[in-house]
Structures are given as structure tokens and as C-alpha cells.
């Protein structure tokens, strides 16, 4: 399964791992020179080399949005530069970091497949069309369908309040934060839906909702086409501006700057701003201080991790909406097993419901076990990098601290490489993430470790057995 492969023509494969890293470094340098510093830092810096398989290079990006964008805008360039470096490379496969070890149909749906209601929220009669500023709103994300419980009641109440009377002092900006899948986007869409039914002065309230990624994409595009003024005016003409997943702007200094000015202009003009992020303003390191200060000066509300009770309520609400009778025991089972993320909880339930509909069968604990076998397995086996480091250190009789030390003696470096290799295999952490756990090493070092260990396993049966043993111990 390739997503977004770009083909170039040429001859068969060659593998040479050390050379590969060097080639990649040169490809990056050429890309940087070609597209310029700003674009490079914005779009291409995060491209990481995942490996080579035959005549195909795989590179990875952290999000689907970036993947699609890089593929569309730079795919050919990357492929061409690769081929110039290494004529044996025939394809460049641009993909996203595989997500945690859950089943594919539990992953976040592709935006395109989400039932979308477009542009309903925009379009005040006299103003320019704003469809560009309104990402499709998910019809399911309304206040009605949001289940309220202790962990989210405060955030919910704030969102309600903003939807009822936008730009009330004390509630502007509204800053919603919390972990993945706890309902931030849901609440933002709910505010947007609610506001779309209201009027302000002559026309409907105009709401601009977009992810921070999209904001950046629009901004860079405006820079490119020298239409930043239009973009600014367009943004500043809305009544409510919502930016989802603000953490994405970390490190994107130009975009942050632009956002800061837009933000100020809107607040000064008495417009409402709603922001979401994965952390509180004070914990979002990497944001400019003045922006952080302004973000925190309205209402800051967090969505806490769900409780068992809330998960049960959510499941009950969703099952009843789907019109399927799910035994309480099965709901409890799900709520106990899947604790981190409502999206995954929902995914598991959807799967059960689909199964029940398909086979027209009553849902039981047996069917739940059967249908969710792979999901539950992924939940059972959640190995952390720390565990891996501990196991591997024990096994090779070295101190755990050596995993992060700078020492390069073989008897230390090899176990460290094995641990990096296992971290890549057994966790869904990205290469840079893994590197950080090993004394802040670069992702290319991790990549090298991964390929080196793979290579050694092919050459040395005893070593391979060792690594396999470690893997089995960690998996069990
Ligand atoms: P976030 O933006 O915080 O990552 P989302 O808003 O996308 O999370 O929520 C993930 C999924 O979980 C969505 O389908 C959403 O409808 C659902 N969800 C989260 N919290 C609740 C809740 N309290 N009630 C109903 N559904 C919820
Ligand atoms: Mg979200």
C-alpha cells in the first residue's frame, strides 16, 4: 500500500546504508537551496528518511496534511534529487508516521470521508466569500452529541457560553486544551454550528475555523502569491476566529508572528477567538512569550482525561444514537479497556455495531472479543522506550544511564543500538522521538542503528537470536 508514491525511472536496487544517509543529507541540502529557507523550514524540515526497500525510498511526515502537501508540491523535486544522488532509486514513497498499533479502521478518518457541511457558517451577504476560511465542519460535532461529565464540564460550559454570547470579556480568547481525542475539535465545531444559526447586525455571524496547519498553509500560499494583504483582510473581517491544534505553530516563527497580529487586531475589534492546543498556554514551550501571554488572558479550560463513568455515558449515547442494543457488559468491557482516547473508544464501538449490522447478530462478550481482538491486543501490549532500555541494559549487563550517555565503546554502543532498534519496532515513536530518549541523539543516528542492527541480525545468528529473545520478552 503506497500513499502518494512518486515515480522516477531507472534501474534496479542498491543498498548501502551509510551512503544512504549521506545521500539523504545531500538531497535535503539541495531541497533547501531550491525552495529557500522559509519554505524549507515550514514544509520540508520535518521530512524524515524511513528507509529503502529495493528501488524505493520511503520518507515520512508527522501528519497527513503535511504528507499530502509535500507530496503534491515537492514530490517530484524530492524524487528527482534522489535519483540524481542515486540512480537506482526509482520511487519515493511519501507517507505518514504509522499511528499507534491499533487497527487501521480505528485510525482517525481521512478528512475527505467525514460527512462535511461546507461553508454554511460563512458568507455574510456583503463580505467577500469566506468558504476558504471555513474548514468543513463535522455534522456530528454539536453540543447535543457532546456527553458532559466531570472531566469536561468546565470546558463544555465555557464553549456554551462563547456560543451564546461571543466576545464576552473574560471569555476572550477561549483557550481549550487537553490530550488527543478528548473533544477539543468537537467543542469547537459545536460552537461554530451554534453560532451559524445566529445573526449579528445585518447578517449571520461569520466564523472562520481552521487548523493551525491550514492557517500556516494559507499564510505561506499568500506569501508566495504576494497576496498577504488580502489574506489578512479576509481573516480580520470575520466575527469569530477559531484555530484548532495551535501547537502546530511551534517553531513556525513567521506564521506565529502573523497569527499574533491577526489575533490582536481581532481582539481589539471586539471579535471572539477560540483556540485549541494539546497543552496550556504556559506549557506550550516554543511559543513566543507575548503570544503566550495573550493566549492566557481570556478563559483557559482544560479537558481532563476521561473517567470510567464518562466513557460509559459516551458509549451509551453513541450506541443509542446508532440504534443498536449493546449489552451493558460489553460497554463496560470497552470502557475498561480503552481508556486514553474517545476517538478510539468510538472506533471500537463502531466496529462492533458494524459487525452486528452486517451479520444481524446479537452482540455478546464473545463477539466483542472476537471482533476487537487486534485492537485489544494493541492495548495490552504498550511497551515504553524506558522498558526497552531497562530490559536491554539488564540483558547486556550495562547501566541504564549508558543508553543516554555519549560513550561510544562497542560494548555500550551495540546494546544502545539494539534498544533503538527495538524502540522502532515495538513502539510507534518517531525516529526523532526515539533519538530524544537516547541522550538527545539525532534521528539519523537512530536510523543508522535500526539498519545496522537489521544488517547484523542477517549476518550473525546468535546476535539475531538475542534480539528476538529481547523482543519476545518485551512483547509478552
Ligand atoms: P480532540 O480534538 O481533542 O483530539 P475530538 O474532538 O476530535 O478530539 O474528539 C474525538 C472523537 O471523540 C470525536 O469523534 C468526538 O465526537 C468524540 N468525543 C470526544 N469527547 C466526547 C464527548 N464528551 N461526548 C461525545 N463524543 C466525544
Ligand atoms: Mg482535534
CSV table of C-alpha atoms and ligand atoms in Angstrom, one decimal:
chain,number,residue,atom,x,y,z
A,1,UNK,CA,0.0,0.0,0.0
A,2,UNK,CA,1.6,3.1,-1.1
A,3,UNK,CA,0.2,6.5,-0.4
A,4,UNK,CA,1.5,9.3,-2.6
A,5,UNK,CA,4.3,7.5,-4.4
A,6,UNK,CA,6.2,9.5,-7.0
A,7,UNK,CA,7.7,7.5,-9.8
A,8,UNK,CA,11.0,8.2,-11.4
A,9,UNK,CA,12.5,5.9,-14.0
A,10,UNK,CA,15.7,3.8,-13.7
A,11,UNK,CA,17.4,0.6,-12.9
A,12,UNK,CA,17.4,-1.9,-10.0
A,13,UNK,CA,18.1,-1.6,-6.3
A,14,UNK,CA,21.3,-1.0,-4.4
A,15,UNK,CA,21.6,-0.7,-0.7
A,16,UNK,CA,24.3,1.0,1.1
A,17,UNK,CA,23.2,2.3,4.5
A,18,UNK,CA,26.0,4.7,5.3
A,19,UNK,CA,25.9,6.0,1.8
A,20,UNK,CA,22.2,6.4,2.1
A,21,UNK,CA,22.4,8.8,5.0
A,22,UNK,CA,24.9,10.9,3.1
A,23,UNK,CA,22.7,10.9,0.0
A,24,UNK,CA,19.7,12.0,2.1
A,25,UNK,CA,21.7,14.8,3.6
A,26,UNK,CA,22.6,16.0,0.1
A,27,UNK,CA,19.1,15.7,-1.1
A,28,UNK,CA,18.0,17.8,1.8
A,29,UNK,CA,20.6,20.4,1.2
A,30,UNK,CA,19.5,20.6,-2.5
A,31,UNK,CA,15.9,20.9,-1.5
A,32,UNK,CA,16.8,23.7,0.9
A,33,UNK,CA,18.7,25.6,-1.7
A,34,UNK,CA,16.0,25.0,-4.3
A,35,UNK,CA,12.9,26.2,-2.3
A,36,UNK,CA,14.5,28.7,0.1
A,37,UNK,CA,14.9,28.8,3.8
A,38,UNK,CA,11.3,29.7,4.8
A,39,UNK,CA,9.6,27.1,2.7
A,40,UNK,CA,12.2,24.5,3.6
A,41,UNK,CA,11.7,25.1,7.3
A,42,UNK,CA,8.0,25.2,7.0
A,43,UNK,CA,7.4,22.1,4.9
A,44,UNK,CA,10.4,20.0,4.3
A,45,UNK,CA,12.4,20.1,7.5
A,46,UNK,CA,10.2,17.5,9.1
A,47,UNK,CA,10.6,15.0,6.3
A,48,UNK,CA,12.5,12.1,7.7
A,49,UNK,CA,14.1,9.2,5.9
A,50,UNK,CA,12.5,5.9,7.0
A,51,UNK,CA,14.4,3.6,4.8
A,52,UNK,CA,15.0,2.0,1.4
A,53,UNK,CA,13.3,-1.1,0.1
A,54,UNK,CA,14.6,-2.3,-3.2
A,55,UNK,CA,14.4,0.7,-5.5
A,56,UNK,CA,12.0,2.6,-3.3
A,57,UNK,CA,12.9,5.3,-0.7
A,58,UNK,CA,10.4,5.9,2.0
A,59,UNK,CA,10.2,9.2,3.7
A,60,UNK,CA,7.8,10.1,6.5
A,61,UNK,CA,6.0,13.1,7.7
A,62,UNK,CA,4.2,13.6,11.0
A,63,UNK,CA,0.7,14.4,9.7
A,64,UNK,CA,-1.5,13.5,6.7
A,65,UNK,CA,-1.9,17.1,5.9
A,66,UNK,CA,1.9,17.6,5.6
A,67,UNK,CA,2.2,14.4,3.7
A,68,UNK,CA,-0.4,15.4,1.1
A,69,UNK,CA,1.1,18.9,0.8
A,70,UNK,CA,4.7,17.7,0.5
A,71,UNK,CA,3.7,15.1,-2.0
A,72,UNK,CA,1.8,17.5,-4.2
A,73,UNK,CA,4.2,20.4,-4.0
A,74,UNK,CA,7.6,18.8,-3.7
A,75,UNK,CA,7.1,15.1,-4.5
A,76,UNK,CA,8.7,15.4,-8.0
A,77,UNK,CA,11.5,17.5,-6.7
A,78,UNK,CA,12.4,15.1,-4.0
A,79,UNK,CA,12.2,12.2,-6.4
A,80,UNK,CA,14.4,14.0,-8.9
A,81,UNK,CA,17.0,14.9,-6.4
A,82,UNK,CA,17.1,11.4,-5.0
A,83,UNK,CA,17.6,10.0,-8.4
A,84,UNK,CA,20.3,12.4,-9.1
A,85,UNK,CA,22.0,11.2,-6.0
A,86,UNK,CA,21.4,7.5,-6.6
A,87,UNK,CA,20.3,6.4,-10.0
A,88,UNK,CA,19.0,3.1,-8.6
A,89,UNK,CA,16.2,4.8,-6.7
A,90,UNK,CA,13.0,4.6,-8.8
A,91,UNK,CA,10.3,5.7,-6.4
A,92,UNK,CA,9.9,7.9,-3.5
A,93,UNK,CA,7.1,6.9,-1.2
A,94,UNK,CA,5.9,9.7,0.9
A,95,UNK,CA,3.8,8.6,3.9
A,96,UNK,CA,2.8,9.4,7.4
A,97,UNK,CA,4.2,8.0,10.5
A,98,UNK,CA,2.2,4.9,11.2
A,99,UNK,CA,0.0,5.6,14.2
A,100,UNK,CA,0.0,3.5,17.4
A,101,UNK,CA,-0.5,-0.2,17.0
A,102,UNK,CA,-4.3,0.0,16.6
A,103,UNK,CA,-6.3,-1.5,13.8
A,104,UNK,CA,-6.4,0.6,10.7
A,105,UNK,CA,-10.1,1.3,10.8
A,106,UNK,CA,-9.7,2.8,14.3
A,107,UNK,CA,-7.4,5.4,12.9
A,108,UNK,CA,-8.7,9.0,12.5
A,109,UNK,CA,-10.7,9.1,9.4
A,110,UNK,CA,-9.3,10.8,6.3
A,111,UNK,CA,-10.8,14.2,6.4
A,112,UNK,CA,-12.4,13.7,2.9
A,113,UNK,CA,-14.5,10.8,4.2
A,114,UNK,CA,-16.0,12.7,7.0
A,115,UNK,CA,-19.5,13.9,6.2
A,116,UNK,CA,-19.0,17.5,5.7
A,117,UNK,CA,-21.1,20.6,5.8
A,118,UNK,CA,-19.3,23.2,3.9
A,119,UNK,CA,-19.5,27.0,4.1
A,120,UNK,CA,-22.8,27.1,5.8
A,121,UNK,CA,-21.2,29.0,8.6
A,122,UNK,CA,-19.6,31.7,6.5
A,123,UNK,CA,-21.0,34.1,4.0
A,124,UNK,CA,-22.3,37.3,5.4
A,125,UNK,CA,-24.0,38.9,2.5
A,126,UNK,CA,-21.8,41.9,1.8
A,127,UNK,CA,-18.5,40.4,2.8
A,128,UNK,CA,-16.3,38.5,0.3
A,129,UNK,CA,-16.9,34.8,0.2
A,130,UNK,CA,-15.2,33.1,3.1
A,131,UNK,CA,-15.5,29.5,2.2
A,132,UNK,CA,-11.7,29.3,2.2
A,133,UNK,CA,-11.7,30.2,5.8
A,134,UNK,CA,-14.1,27.6,6.9
A,135,UNK,CA,-12.8,24.1,7.0
A,136,UNK,CA,-15.6,21.6,6.7
A,137,UNK,CA,-17.5,21.2,9.9
A,138,UNK,CA,-18.4,17.7,11.1
A,139,UNK,CA,-22.1,17.4,11.4
A,140,UNK,CA,-21.8,15.0,14.3
A,141,UNK,CA,-19.9,17.5,16.4
A,142,UNK,CA,-22.7,19.5,18.0
A,143,UNK,CA,-23.4,20.4,21.6
A,144,UNK,CA,-26.3,17.8,21.5
A,145,UNK,CA,-24.0,15.0,20.8
A,146,UNK,CA,-21.3,16.0,23.3
A,147,UNK,CA,-21.6,14.0,26.5
A,148,UNK,CA,-20.8,16.0,29.6
A,149,UNK,CA,-19.1,14.7,32.7
A,150,UNK,CA,-16.8,15.8,35.4
A,151,UNK,CA,-13.7,15.8,33.3
A,152,UNK,CA,-15.1,18.1,30.6
A,153,UNK,CA,-18.0,20.1,32.2
A,154,UNK,CA,-16.0,23.2,32.6
A,155,UNK,CA,-14.7,23.3,29.1
A,156,UNK,CA,-18.2,22.5,27.9
A,157,UNK,CA,-19.7,25.3,29.9
A,158,UNK,CA,-17.2,27.8,28.5
A,159,UNK,CA,-17.9,26.6,25.0
A,160,UNK,CA,-21.6,27.1,25.5
A,161,UNK,CA,-21.1,30.5,26.9
A,162,UNK,CA,-19.0,31.6,24.0
A,163,UNK,CA,-21.5,30.2,21.5
A,164,UNK,CA,-24.3,32.1,23.3
A,165,UNK,CA,-22.5,35.4,23.6
A,166,UNK,CA,-19.3,35.7,21.7
A,167,UNK,CA,-16.6,38.2,22.8
A,168,UNK,CA,-17.8,38.5,26.3
A,169,UNK,CA,-14.9,40.0,28.3
A,170,UNK,CA,-13.3,37.3,30.4
A,171,UNK,CA,-14.1,34.6,27.7
A,172,UNK,CA,-11.9,36.0,25.0
A,173,UNK,CA,-9.9,34.2,23.9
A,174,UNK,CA,-11.3,30.9,24.9
A,175,UNK,CA,-8.4,28.5,25.1
A,176,UNK,CA,-9.3,24.8,25.2
A,177,UNK,CA,-6.6,22.3,25.8
A,178,UNK,CA,-6.2,18.6,26.5
A,179,UNK,CA,-4.9,15.4,25.2
A,180,UNK,CA,-5.7,13.7,21.9
A,181,UNK,CA,-9.3,12.6,21.3
A,182,UNK,CA,-10.8,14.3,24.4
A,183,UNK,CA,-13.2,16.5,22.5
A,184,UNK,CA,-11.5,19.8,21.6
A,185,UNK,CA,-12.4,19.8,18.0
A,186,UNK,CA,-15.8,18.5,18.8
A,187,UNK,CA,-16.5,21.5,21.1
A,188,UNK,CA,-15.1,24.0,18.5
A,189,UNK,CA,-17.3,22.7,15.8
A,190,UNK,CA,-20.2,22.8,18.2
A,191,UNK,CA,-19.5,26.5,18.8
A,192,UNK,CA,-19.3,27.1,15.1
A,193,UNK,CA,-22.6,25.3,14.4
A,194,UNK,CA,-24.4,27.1,17.2
A,195,UNK,CA,-23.1,30.5,16.0
A,196,UNK,CA,-24.1,29.8,12.4
A,197,UNK,CA,-27.7,29.9,13.5
A,198,UNK,CA,-27.3,33.3,15.0
A,199,UNK,CA,-27.3,36.7,13.5
A,200,UNK,CA,-25.2,39.7,14.3
A,201,UNK,CA,-26.3,43.1,13.0
A,202,UNK,CA,-27.3,42.7,9.4
A,203,UNK,CA,-26.1,39.2,8.6
A,204,UNK,CA,-25.2,35.8,10.1
A,205,UNK,CA,-22.2,35.6,12.4
A,206,UNK,CA,-19.2,34.8,10.3
A,207,UNK,CA,-16.9,32.2,11.7
A,208,UNK,CA,-13.5,31.2,10.4
A,209,UNK,CA,-12.5,27.8,11.6
A,210,UNK,CA,-9.3,26.1,10.6
A,211,UNK,CA,-6.5,24.0,11.9
A,212,UNK,CA,-3.2,25.8,12.7
A,213,UNK,CA,-1.7,23.7,9.9
A,214,UNK,CA,-4.2,25.1,7.5
A,215,UNK,CA,-3.6,28.6,8.7
A,216,UNK,CA,0.0,28.2,8.0
A,217,UNK,CA,-0.6,26.7,4.6
A,218,UNK,CA,-2.8,29.6,3.7
A,219,UNK,CA,-0.3,32.1,5.0
A,220,UNK,CA,2.6,30.6,3.1
A,221,UNK,CA,0.5,30.5,0.0
A,222,UNK,CA,-0.4,34.1,0.4
A,223,UNK,CA,3.3,34.9,0.8
A,224,UNK,CA,4.1,33.0,-2.3
A,225,UNK,CA,1.4,34.7,-4.4
A,226,UNK,CA,2.1,38.0,-2.8
A,227,UNK,CA,-1.5,38.3,-1.5
A,228,UNK,CA,-0.8,38.5,2.2
A,229,UNK,CA,-2.8,41.7,2.4
A,230,UNK,CA,-5.9,40.0,1.1
A,231,UNK,CA,-5.4,37.1,3.4
A,232,UNK,CA,-5.0,39.5,6.4
A,233,UNK,CA,-8.1,41.4,5.4
A,234,UNK,CA,-10.1,38.3,4.9
A,235,UNK,CA,-9.1,37.0,8.3
A,236,UNK,CA,-9.8,40.3,10.0
A,237,UNK,CA,-13.2,40.6,8.6
A,238,UNK,CA,-14.7,37.6,10.5
A,239,UNK,CA,-16.6,37.8,13.7
A,240,UNK,CA,-15.1,34.7,15.2
A,241,UNK,CA,-11.8,33.1,14.5
A,242,UNK,CA,-11.1,29.6,15.6
A,243,UNK,CA,-7.7,27.9,15.3
A,244,UNK,CA,-7.5,24.2,16.1
A,245,UNK,CA,-4.3,22.5,17.3
A,246,UNK,CA,-2.3,25.6,17.8
A,247,UNK,CA,0.7,23.5,19.0
A,248,UNK,CA,1.4,23.1,15.3
A,249,UNK,CA,2.7,26.6,15.1
A,250,UNK,CA,5.5,25.9,17.5
A,251,UNK,CA,8.7,26.7,15.8
A,252,UNK,CA,7.0,28.3,12.8
A,253,UNK,CA,8.1,31.8,13.7
A,254,UNK,CA,6.8,33.7,10.6
A,255,UNK,CA,3.4,32.1,10.9
A,256,UNK,CA,3.3,32.8,14.6
A,257,UNK,CA,4.1,36.4,14.0
A,258,UNK,CA,1.3,36.7,11.5
A,259,UNK,CA,-1.1,34.9,13.8
A,260,UNK,CA,-0.2,37.2,16.7
A,261,UNK,CA,-1.0,40.3,14.6
A,262,UNK,CA,-4.3,38.9,13.4
A,263,UNK,CA,-5.1,37.8,16.9
A,264,UNK,CA,-4.5,41.3,18.3
A,265,UNK,CA,-6.4,43.0,15.5
A,266,UNK,CA,-9.4,40.8,16.1
A,267,UNK,CA,-9.5,41.1,19.9
A,268,UNK,CA,-9.1,44.8,19.6
A,269,UNK,CA,-12.0,44.9,17.3
A,270,UNK,CA,-14.1,43.0,19.8
A,271,UNK,CA,-14.2,39.7,17.9
A,272,UNK,CA,-14.1,36.3,19.6
A,273,UNK,CA,-11.2,34.0,19.3
A,274,UNK,CA,-11.2,30.3,20.2
A,275,UNK,CA,-8.0,28.3,20.3
A,276,UNK,CA,-7.3,24.7,21.0
A,277,UNK,CA,-4.0,23.0,21.8
A,278,UNK,CA,-2.6,20.0,23.4
A,279,UNK,CA,-1.2,21.9,26.3
A,280,UNK,CA,-2.0,25.0,28.3
A,281,UNK,CA,-0.5,28.3,27.1
A,282,UNK,CA,2.1,28.3,29.8
A,283,UNK,CA,3.2,24.8,28.9
A,284,UNK,CA,3.4,25.4,25.2
A,285,UNK,CA,7.1,26.0,25.1
A,286,UNK,CA,8.3,27.3,21.8
A,287,UNK,CA,5.6,29.9,21.5
A,288,UNK,CA,6.6,33.5,21.6
A,289,UNK,CA,6.2,34.9,25.1
A,290,UNK,CA,3.9,37.8,24.1
A,291,UNK,CA,1.7,35.4,22.2
A,292,UNK,CA,1.6,33.0,25.1
A,293,UNK,CA,0.6,35.9,27.4
A,294,UNK,CA,-2.2,37.0,25.2
A,295,UNK,CA,-3.5,33.5,24.8
A,296,UNK,CA,-3.7,33.0,28.5
A,297,UNK,CA,-5.5,36.2,29.3
A,298,UNK,CA,-9.0,35.1,28.4
A,299,UNK,CA,-10.5,31.9,29.6
A,300,UNK,CA,-8.4,28.8,29.8
A,301,UNK,CA,-10.3,25.5,30.1
A,302,UNK,CA,-8.9,22.0,30.0
A,303,UNK,CA,-10.4,18.8,29.0
A,304,UNK,CA,-9.2,16.2,31.5
A,305,UNK,CA,-8.7,12.5,30.8
A,306,UNK,CA,-12.0,10.7,30.8
A,307,UNK,CA,-13.2,8.8,33.8
A,308,UNK,CA,-14.8,5.3,33.6
A,309,UNK,CA,-18.2,6.9,34.2
A,310,UNK,CA,-17.8,9.4,31.4
A,311,UNK,CA,-16.7,6.7,29.0
A,312,UNK,CA,-19.7,4.6,29.8
A,313,UNK,CA,-22.0,7.6,29.2
A,314,UNK,CA,-20.4,8.3,25.9
A,315,UNK,CA,-20.7,4.7,24.8
A,316,UNK,CA,-24.3,4.6,25.9
A,317,UNK,CA,-25.1,7.8,24.0
A,318,UNK,CA,-23.4,6.6,20.8
A,319,UNK,CA,-24.9,3.1,20.9
A,320,UNK,CA,-28.4,4.6,21.4
A,321,UNK,CA,-27.8,7.0,18.5
A,322,UNK,CA,-26.7,4.1,16.3
A,323,UNK,CA,-29.9,2.3,17.3
A,324,UNK,CA,-28.0,-0.8,18.4
A,325,UNK,CA,-28.6,-2.6,21.6
A,326,UNK,CA,-25.3,-3.3,23.2
A,327,UNK,CA,-25.3,-5.2,26.5
A,328,UNK,CA,-24.0,-3.2,29.4
A,329,UNK,CA,-21.3,-5.8,30.0
A,330,UNK,CA,-19.9,-5.1,26.6
A,331,UNK,CA,-19.9,-1.4,27.1
A,332,UNK,CA,-18.2,-1.8,30.5
A,333,UNK,CA,-15.6,-4.0,28.9
A,334,UNK,CA,-14.8,-1.4,26.3
A,335,UNK,CA,-14.8,1.4,28.8
A,336,UNK,CA,-12.3,-0.5,30.9
A,337,UNK,CA,-10.0,-1.5,28.1
A,338,UNK,CA,-9.9,1.6,26.0
A,339,UNK,CA,-9.1,4.5,28.4
A,340,UNK,CA,-6.9,7.0,26.6
A,341,UNK,CA,-8.9,8.5,23.8
A,342,UNK,CA,-12.6,8.9,23.0
A,343,UNK,CA,-11.9,8.6,19.3
A,344,UNK,CA,-10.6,5.1,19.8
A,345,UNK,CA,-13.4,4.1,22.1
A,346,UNK,CA,-15.8,5.3,19.5
A,347,UNK,CA,-13.9,3.4,16.8
A,348,UNK,CA,-14.2,0.2,18.7
A,349,UNK,CA,-17.9,0.6,19.3
A,350,UNK,CA,-18.4,1.4,15.6
A,351,UNK,CA,-16.7,-1.7,14.7
A,352,UNK,CA,-18.9,-3.8,17.0
A,353,UNK,CA,-22.0,-2.0,15.6
A,354,UNK,CA,-21.0,-2.6,12.0
A,355,UNK,CA,-20.4,-6.2,12.8
A,356,UNK,CA,-23.7,-6.6,14.4
A,357,UNK,CA,-25.5,-5.0,11.5
A,358,UNK,CA,-23.6,-7.0,8.9
A,359,UNK,CA,-24.3,-10.3,10.5
A,360,UNK,CA,-27.6,-9.4,12.0
A,361,UNK,CA,-26.4,-10.9,15.2
A,362,UNK,CA,-26.9,-10.1,18.9
A,363,UNK,CA,-23.7,-8.6,20.4
A,364,UNK,CA,-22.2,-10.6,23.1
A,365,UNK,CA,-18.9,-10.6,25.0
A,366,UNK,CA,-17.7,-13.4,22.7
A,367,UNK,CA,-18.4,-11.3,19.6
A,368,UNK,CA,-16.7,-8.3,21.3
A,369,UNK,CA,-13.6,-10.3,22.0
A,370,UNK,CA,-13.6,-11.7,18.5
A,371,UNK,CA,-14.2,-8.5,16.6
A,372,UNK,CA,-11.9,-6.4,18.7
A,373,UNK,CA,-9.2,-9.0,19.0
A,374,UNK,CA,-6.5,-7.0,17.3
A,375,UNK,CA,-7.4,-3.7,18.9
A,376,UNK,CA,-7.3,-5.2,22.4
A,377,UNK,CA,-4.0,-6.8,21.6
A,378,UNK,CA,-2.6,-3.4,20.8
A,379,UNK,CA,-3.9,-2.1,24.1
A,380,UNK,CA,-2.4,-5.0,26.0
A,381,UNK,CA,1.0,-4.5,24.6
A,382,UNK,CA,2.1,-1.0,25.1
A,383,UNK,CA,5.9,-1.1,25.5
A,384,UNK,CA,7.6,2.1,26.5
A,385,UNK,CA,11.1,3.1,25.5
A,386,UNK,CA,12.1,3.1,29.2
A,387,UNK,CA,11.1,-0.5,29.5
A,388,UNK,CA,13.1,-1.4,26.4
A,389,UNK,CA,16.1,0.5,27.7
A,390,UNK,CA,15.8,-1.3,31.0
A,391,UNK,CA,15.5,-4.8,29.5
A,392,UNK,CA,18.3,-4.3,27.1
A,393,UNK,CA,20.6,-2.9,29.7
A,394,UNK,CA,19.9,-5.8,32.0
A,395,UNK,CA,20.4,-8.2,29.3
A,396,UNK,CA,23.8,-6.8,28.3
A,397,UNK,CA,24.8,-6.0,31.8
A,398,UNK,CA,25.3,-2.3,31.4
A,399,UNK,CA,23.9,0.6,33.3
A,400,UNK,CA,20.6,2.1,32.0
A,401,UNK,CA,22.3,5.5,32.1
A,402,UNK,CA,24.5,4.3,29.3
A,403,UNK,CA,21.5,4.4,27.0
A,404,UNK,CA,21.8,8.2,27.0
A,405,UNK,CA,25.5,8.6,27.5
A,406,UNK,CA,27.9,9.8,24.9
A,407,UNK,CA,30.2,6.8,25.3
A,408,UNK,CA,30.9,5.0,22.0
A,409,UNK,CA,32.7,1.9,23.1
A,410,UNK,CA,31.3,-1.1,21.3
A,411,UNK,CA,30.1,-2.9,24.4
A,412,UNK,CA,27.9,0.1,25.2
A,413,UNK,CA,27.1,1.3,21.7
A,414,UNK,CA,25.8,-2.0,20.5
A,415,UNK,CA,23.2,-2.5,23.2
A,416,UNK,CA,22.2,1.1,22.7
A,417,UNK,CA,21.6,0.4,19.0
A,418,UNK,CA,19.7,-2.7,19.9
A,419,UNK,CA,17.4,-0.7,22.2
A,420,UNK,CA,16.9,1.9,19.4
A,421,UNK,CA,16.0,-0.9,17.0
A,422,UNK,CA,13.5,-2.4,19.4
A,423,UNK,CA,12.1,1.0,20.1
A,424,UNK,CA,11.4,1.5,16.4
A,425,UNK,CA,9.9,-2.0,16.1
A,426,UNK,CA,7.8,-2.1,19.3
A,427,UNK,CA,6.6,1.5,19.7
A,428,UNK,CA,5.0,4.0,17.4
A,429,UNK,CA,7.5,6.7,18.3
A,430,UNK,CA,9.1,8.6,15.5
A,431,UNK,CA,12.8,8.5,14.8
A,432,UNK,CA,13.4,12.0,16.3
A,433,UNK,CA,11.4,11.0,19.3
A,434,UNK,CA,13.4,7.9,19.9
A,435,UNK,CA,16.6,9.9,19.5
A,436,UNK,CA,15.5,12.2,22.2
A,437,UNK,CA,15.2,9.3,24.6
A,438,UNK,CA,18.7,8.3,23.9
A,439,UNK,CA,20.6,11.3,25.1
A,440,UNK,CA,19.1,13.6,22.5
A,441,UNK,CA,20.6,11.9,19.6
A,442,UNK,CA,19.8,12.9,16.0
A,443,UNK,CA,17.1,10.9,14.1
A,444,UNK,CA,19.8,9.9,11.6
A,445,UNK,CA,21.7,8.1,14.4
A,446,UNK,CA,18.5,6.1,15.2
A,447,UNK,CA,18.0,5.3,11.6
A,448,UNK,CA,21.6,4.1,11.3
A,449,UNK,CA,21.1,2.0,14.4
A,450,UNK,CA,18.0,0.4,13.0
A,451,UNK,CA,19.6,-0.5,9.8
A,452,UNK,CA,22.8,-1.6,11.4
A,453,UNK,CA,21.1,-4.0,13.8
A,454,UNK,CA,18.9,-5.4,11.0
A,455,UNK,CA,22.1,-6.0,9.0
A,456,UNK,CA,23.9,-7.7,11.9
A,457,UNK,CA,20.9,-9.9,12.5
A,458,UNK,CA,21.3,-11.1,9.0
A,459,UNK,CA,24.9,-11.9,9.5
A,460,UNK,CA,25.1,-13.2,13.0
A,461,UNK,CA,22.6,-15.9,14.0
A,462,UNK,CA,23.5,-15.7,17.7
A,463,UNK,CA,23.0,-12.0,17.8
A,464,UNK,CA,19.7,-12.3,15.9
A,465,UNK,CA,18.5,-14.8,18.5
A,466,UNK,CA,19.4,-12.4,21.3
A,467,UNK,CA,17.5,-9.6,19.8
A,468,UNK,CA,14.5,-11.9,19.1
A,469,UNK,CA,14.5,-13.1,22.6
A,470,UNK,CA,14.5,-9.5,23.9
A,471,UNK,CA,11.7,-8.7,21.6
A,472,UNK,CA,9.6,-11.6,22.8
A,473,UNK,CA,10.2,-10.7,26.5
A,474,UNK,CA,9.1,-7.2,25.9
A,475,UNK,CA,6.1,-8.2,23.9
A,476,UNK,CA,4.8,-10.6,26.5
B,1,LIG,P1,-9.5,16.3,20.0
B,1,LIG,O1,-9.8,17.4,19.0
B,1,LIG,O2,-9.5,16.7,21.4
B,1,LIG,O3,-8.3,15.4,19.6
B,1,LIG,P2,-12.1,15.3,19.1
B,1,LIG,O4,-12.9,16.5,19.4
B,1,LIG,O5,-11.7,15.1,17.6
B,1,LIG,O6,-10.8,15.3,20.0
B,1,LIG,O7,-12.8,14.0,19.6
B,1,LIG,C1,-12.5,12.7,19.1
B,1,LIG,C2,-13.8,11.9,19.0
B,1,LIG,O8,-14.3,11.6,20.2
B,1,LIG,C3,-14.8,12.7,18.2
B,1,LIG,O9,-15.5,11.8,17.3
B,1,LIG,C4,-15.7,13.2,19.2
B,1,LIG,O10,-17.0,13.3,18.8
B,1,LIG,C5,-15.6,12.2,20.3
B,1,LIG,N1,-15.8,12.7,21.6
B,1,LIG,C6,-14.8,13.2,22.4
B,1,LIG,N2,-15.4,13.7,23.6
B,1,LIG,C7,-16.7,13.4,23.5
B,1,LIG,C8,-17.8,13.6,24.4
B,1,LIG,N3,-17.6,14.2,25.6
B,1,LIG,N4,-19.0,13.3,24.0
B,1,LIG,C9,-19.2,12.7,22.8
B,1,LIG,N5,-18.2,12.5,21.9
B,1,LIG,C10,-17.0,12.8,22.3
B,2,LIG,MG1,-8.7,17.9,17.3
